[in-house]
CSV table of C-alpha atoms in Angstrom, one decimal:
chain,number,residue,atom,x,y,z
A,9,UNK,CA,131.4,153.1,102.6
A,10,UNK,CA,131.3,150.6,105.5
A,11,UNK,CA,127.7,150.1,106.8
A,12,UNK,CA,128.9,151.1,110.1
A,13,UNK,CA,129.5,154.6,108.8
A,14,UNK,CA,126.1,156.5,108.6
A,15,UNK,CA,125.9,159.5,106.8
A,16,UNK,CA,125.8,162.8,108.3
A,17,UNK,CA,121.8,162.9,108.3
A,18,UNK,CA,121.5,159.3,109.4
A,19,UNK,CA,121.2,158.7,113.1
A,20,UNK,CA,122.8,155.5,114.5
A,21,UNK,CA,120.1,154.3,115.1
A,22,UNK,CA,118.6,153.8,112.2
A,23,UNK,CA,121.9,152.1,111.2
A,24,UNK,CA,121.2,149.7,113.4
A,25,UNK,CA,117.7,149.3,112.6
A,26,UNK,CA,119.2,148.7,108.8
A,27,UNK,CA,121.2,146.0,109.8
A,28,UNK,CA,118.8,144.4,111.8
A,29,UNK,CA,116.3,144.8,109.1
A,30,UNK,CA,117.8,145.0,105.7
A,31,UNK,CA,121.0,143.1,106.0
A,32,UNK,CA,119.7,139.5,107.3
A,33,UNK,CA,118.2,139.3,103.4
A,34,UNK,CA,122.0,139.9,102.3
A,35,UNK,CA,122.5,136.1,100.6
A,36,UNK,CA,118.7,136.5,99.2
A,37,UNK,CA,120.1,139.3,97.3
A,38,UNK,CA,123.6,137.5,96.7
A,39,UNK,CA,121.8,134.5,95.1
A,40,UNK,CA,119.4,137.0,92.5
A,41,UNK,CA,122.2,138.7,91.3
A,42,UNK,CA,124.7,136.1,91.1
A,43,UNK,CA,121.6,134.2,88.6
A,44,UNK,CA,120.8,137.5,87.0
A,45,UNK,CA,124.7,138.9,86.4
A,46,UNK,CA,126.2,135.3,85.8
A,47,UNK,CA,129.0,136.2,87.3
A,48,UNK,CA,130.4,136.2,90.9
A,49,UNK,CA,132.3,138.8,90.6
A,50,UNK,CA,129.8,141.5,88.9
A,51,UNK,CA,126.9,140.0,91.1
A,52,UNK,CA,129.2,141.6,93.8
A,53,UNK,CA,129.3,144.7,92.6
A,54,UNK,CA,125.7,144.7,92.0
A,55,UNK,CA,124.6,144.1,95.8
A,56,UNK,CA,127.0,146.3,96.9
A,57,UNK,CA,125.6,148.6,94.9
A,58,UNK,CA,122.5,147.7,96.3
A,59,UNK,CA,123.0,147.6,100.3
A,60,UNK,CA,124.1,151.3,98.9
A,61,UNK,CA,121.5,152.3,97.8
A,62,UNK,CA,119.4,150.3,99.9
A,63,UNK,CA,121.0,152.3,102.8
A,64,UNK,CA,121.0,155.6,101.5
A,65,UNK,CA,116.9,155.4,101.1
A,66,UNK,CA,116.4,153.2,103.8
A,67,UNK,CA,115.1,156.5,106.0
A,68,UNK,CA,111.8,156.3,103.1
A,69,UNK,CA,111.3,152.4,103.8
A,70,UNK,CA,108.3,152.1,106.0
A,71,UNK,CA,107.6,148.5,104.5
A,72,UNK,CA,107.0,145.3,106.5
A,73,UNK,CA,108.7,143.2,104.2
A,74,UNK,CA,112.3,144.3,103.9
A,75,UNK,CA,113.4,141.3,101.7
A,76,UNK,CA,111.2,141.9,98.9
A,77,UNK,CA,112.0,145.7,99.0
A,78,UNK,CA,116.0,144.4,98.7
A,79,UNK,CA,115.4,142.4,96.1
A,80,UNK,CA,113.3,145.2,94.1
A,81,UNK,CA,117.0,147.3,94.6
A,82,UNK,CA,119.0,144.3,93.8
A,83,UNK,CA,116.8,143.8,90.2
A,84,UNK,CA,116.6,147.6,90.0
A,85,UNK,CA,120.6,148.1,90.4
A,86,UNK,CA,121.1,144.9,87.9
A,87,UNK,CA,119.3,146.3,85.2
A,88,UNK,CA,120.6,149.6,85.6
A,89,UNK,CA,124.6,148.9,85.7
A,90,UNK,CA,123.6,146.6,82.8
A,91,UNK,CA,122.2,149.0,80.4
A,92,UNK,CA,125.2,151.2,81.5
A,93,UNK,CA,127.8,148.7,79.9
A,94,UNK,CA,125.6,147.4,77.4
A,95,UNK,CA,125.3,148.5,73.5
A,96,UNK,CA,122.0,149.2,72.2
A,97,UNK,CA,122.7,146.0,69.8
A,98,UNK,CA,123.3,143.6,72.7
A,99,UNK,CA,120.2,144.8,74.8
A,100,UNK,CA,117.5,141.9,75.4
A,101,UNK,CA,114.2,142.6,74.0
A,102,UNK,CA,111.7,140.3,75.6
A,103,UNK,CA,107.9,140.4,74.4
A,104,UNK,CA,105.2,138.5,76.5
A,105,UNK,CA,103.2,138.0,73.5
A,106,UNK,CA,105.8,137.1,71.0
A,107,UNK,CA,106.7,134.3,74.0
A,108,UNK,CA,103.2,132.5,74.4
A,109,UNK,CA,103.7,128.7,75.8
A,110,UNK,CA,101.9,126.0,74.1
A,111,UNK,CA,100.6,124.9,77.4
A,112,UNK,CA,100.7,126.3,80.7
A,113,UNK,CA,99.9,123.4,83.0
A,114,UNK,CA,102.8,121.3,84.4
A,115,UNK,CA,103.1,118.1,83.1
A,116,UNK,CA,104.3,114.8,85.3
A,117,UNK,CA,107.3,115.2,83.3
A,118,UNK,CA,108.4,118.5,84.2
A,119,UNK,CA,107.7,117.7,88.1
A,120,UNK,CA,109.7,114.7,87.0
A,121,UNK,CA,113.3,116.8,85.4
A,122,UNK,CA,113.1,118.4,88.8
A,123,UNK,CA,115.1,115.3,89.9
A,124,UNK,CA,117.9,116.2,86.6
A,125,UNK,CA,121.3,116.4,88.6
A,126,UNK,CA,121.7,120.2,89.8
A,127,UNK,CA,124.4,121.3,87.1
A,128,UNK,CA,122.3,120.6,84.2
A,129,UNK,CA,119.4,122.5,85.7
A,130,UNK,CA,121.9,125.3,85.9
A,131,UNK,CA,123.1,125.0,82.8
A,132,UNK,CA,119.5,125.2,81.4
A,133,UNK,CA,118.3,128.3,83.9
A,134,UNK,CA,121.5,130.3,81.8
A,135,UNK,CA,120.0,129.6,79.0
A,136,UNK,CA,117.0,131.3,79.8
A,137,UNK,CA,116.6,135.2,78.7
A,138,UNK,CA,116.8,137.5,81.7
A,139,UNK,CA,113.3,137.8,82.0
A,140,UNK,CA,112.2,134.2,82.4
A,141,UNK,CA,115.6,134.1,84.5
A,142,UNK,CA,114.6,136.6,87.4
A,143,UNK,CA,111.3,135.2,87.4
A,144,UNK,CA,112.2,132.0,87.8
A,145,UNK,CA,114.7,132.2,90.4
A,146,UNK,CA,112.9,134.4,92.3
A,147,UNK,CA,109.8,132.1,92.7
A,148,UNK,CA,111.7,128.9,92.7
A,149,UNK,CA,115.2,129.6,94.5
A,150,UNK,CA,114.0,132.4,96.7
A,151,UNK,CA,110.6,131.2,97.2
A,152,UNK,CA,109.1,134.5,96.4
A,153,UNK,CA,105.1,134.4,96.2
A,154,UNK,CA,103.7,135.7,93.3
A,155,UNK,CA,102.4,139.2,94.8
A,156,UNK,CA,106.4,139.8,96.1
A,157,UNK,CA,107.5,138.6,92.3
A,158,UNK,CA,105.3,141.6,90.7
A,159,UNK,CA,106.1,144.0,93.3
A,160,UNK,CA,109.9,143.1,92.8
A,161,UNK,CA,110.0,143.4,89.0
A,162,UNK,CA,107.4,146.2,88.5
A,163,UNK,CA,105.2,144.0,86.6
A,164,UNK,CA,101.5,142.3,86.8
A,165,UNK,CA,100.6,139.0,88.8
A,166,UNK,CA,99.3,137.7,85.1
A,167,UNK,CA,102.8,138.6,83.3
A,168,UNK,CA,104.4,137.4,86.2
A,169,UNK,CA,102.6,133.7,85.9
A,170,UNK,CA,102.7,133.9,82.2
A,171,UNK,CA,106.2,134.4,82.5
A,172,UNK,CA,107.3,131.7,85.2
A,173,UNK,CA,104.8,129.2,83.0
A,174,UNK,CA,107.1,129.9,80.0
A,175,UNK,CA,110.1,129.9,81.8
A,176,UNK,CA,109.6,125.9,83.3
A,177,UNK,CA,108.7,125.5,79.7
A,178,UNK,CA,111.9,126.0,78.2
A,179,UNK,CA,113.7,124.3,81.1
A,180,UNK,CA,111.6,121.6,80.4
A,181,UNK,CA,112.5,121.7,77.1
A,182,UNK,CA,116.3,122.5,77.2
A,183,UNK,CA,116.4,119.6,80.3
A,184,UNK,CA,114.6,117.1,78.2
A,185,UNK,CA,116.8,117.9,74.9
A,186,UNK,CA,119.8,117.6,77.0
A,187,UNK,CA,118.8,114.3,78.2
A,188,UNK,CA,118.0,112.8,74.8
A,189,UNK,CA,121.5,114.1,74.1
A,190,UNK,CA,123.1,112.4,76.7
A,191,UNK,CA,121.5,109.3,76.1
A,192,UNK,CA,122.6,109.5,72.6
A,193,UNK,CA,126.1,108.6,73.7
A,194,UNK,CA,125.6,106.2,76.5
A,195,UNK,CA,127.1,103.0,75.5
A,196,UNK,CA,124.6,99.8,75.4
C-alpha cells in the first residue's frame, strides 16, 4: 500500500495531515528498529509495518506528540513480528529485579567510555538484552525524555530509569572489558 493511497474511509485529507504529521519521525523509527531488529533488512519490514499500521489508526490519534506515538507502533510491531517467528525456547525473559545494578550513579569513567570509538560502543549496545537495548537507544540515540520512554514501552518512569541505569552499566562494563582486551595485545 503506497501512503498516497488512502483507504476507502480515509479522506485525503487526513492523508495529508499523516504525512505532514507522522512521516517527518520516519528515520526516528528507522533508527529504533534497525537497534531493536539488528538487522537492516527486518528493521524494514518492521517500520513498514509500522507506517501501516500507523496509518490505518491514524484517524484515533488525537496526540500532540506524533513521534513518541510512532515509536510506541514501531516497539509495538517489533515485539510482535518477533514473538511471531520466535520459539518459546528462544524468547528473552528479562526480570527488573533479577537485574539490580550495583550502583546507579554514573561514574567519571562511564562519562569517560563515551569517547570509545563508535564501533565498539555498537558492538557493546548488541550485546545488551532487548530490554536495556530499547531503553537505551531510545533515551540516548533518540533523545527520548523519560515520560516519552514509559509511554513508548508501556512501562513505569522508575523501571524505565532502573532500566537505562543498568543498561550504561553493562556498556560500562562490556566497554571497559573490551579495552583491557585490547590493551592486552598492544605491543610496548
Amino acid at each position: 500500500m503506497n501512503i498516497h493511497d488512502h483507504p476507502p474511509d480515509l479522506p485525503a485529507t487526513a492523508s495529508a495531515s499523516f504525512e505532514g504529521v507522522v512521516l517527518p519521525h520516519l528515520d526516528a523509527a528507522y533508527n529504533l528498529a534497525r537497534w531493536l531488529a539488528r538487522d537492516d533488512a527486518d528493521a524494514q519490514d518492521v517500520v513498514q509495518e509500522a507506517l501501516l499500521r500507523a496509518f490505518r489508526y491514524y484517524a484515533s490519534f488525537h496526540g500532540s506528540d506524533a513521534r513518541t506515538w510512532l515509536l510506541a507502533i514501531v516497539r509495538n510491531t517489533f515485539y510482535s513480528l518477533r514473538m511471531k517467528t520466535l520459539p518459546d525456547s528462544a524468547r528473552e525473559a528479562f526480570d527488573d529485579d533479577v537485574h539490580v545494578p550495583a550502583d546507579d550513579q554514573p561514574t567519571p569513567e562511564a562519562r569517560a567510555l563515551l569517547a570509545l570509538d563508535v564501533d565498539s560502543l555498537q558492538r557493546a549496545l548488541e550485546k545488551l538484552p532487548h530490554a536495556l537495548r530499547e531503553t537505551i537507544v531510545l533515551r540516548e540515540l533518540q533523545e527520548c525524555s523519560y515520560k516519552e520512554i514509559a509511554s513508548i514501552t508501556g512501562q513505569k518512569i522508575g523501571t524505565v530509569m532502573s532500566r537505562l541505569a543498568r543498561a550504561r552499566e553493562r556498556l560500562r562494563l562490556e566497554l571497559t572489558s573490551h579495552s583491557t582486551e585490547a590493551r592486552r595485545h598492544d605491543v610496548p
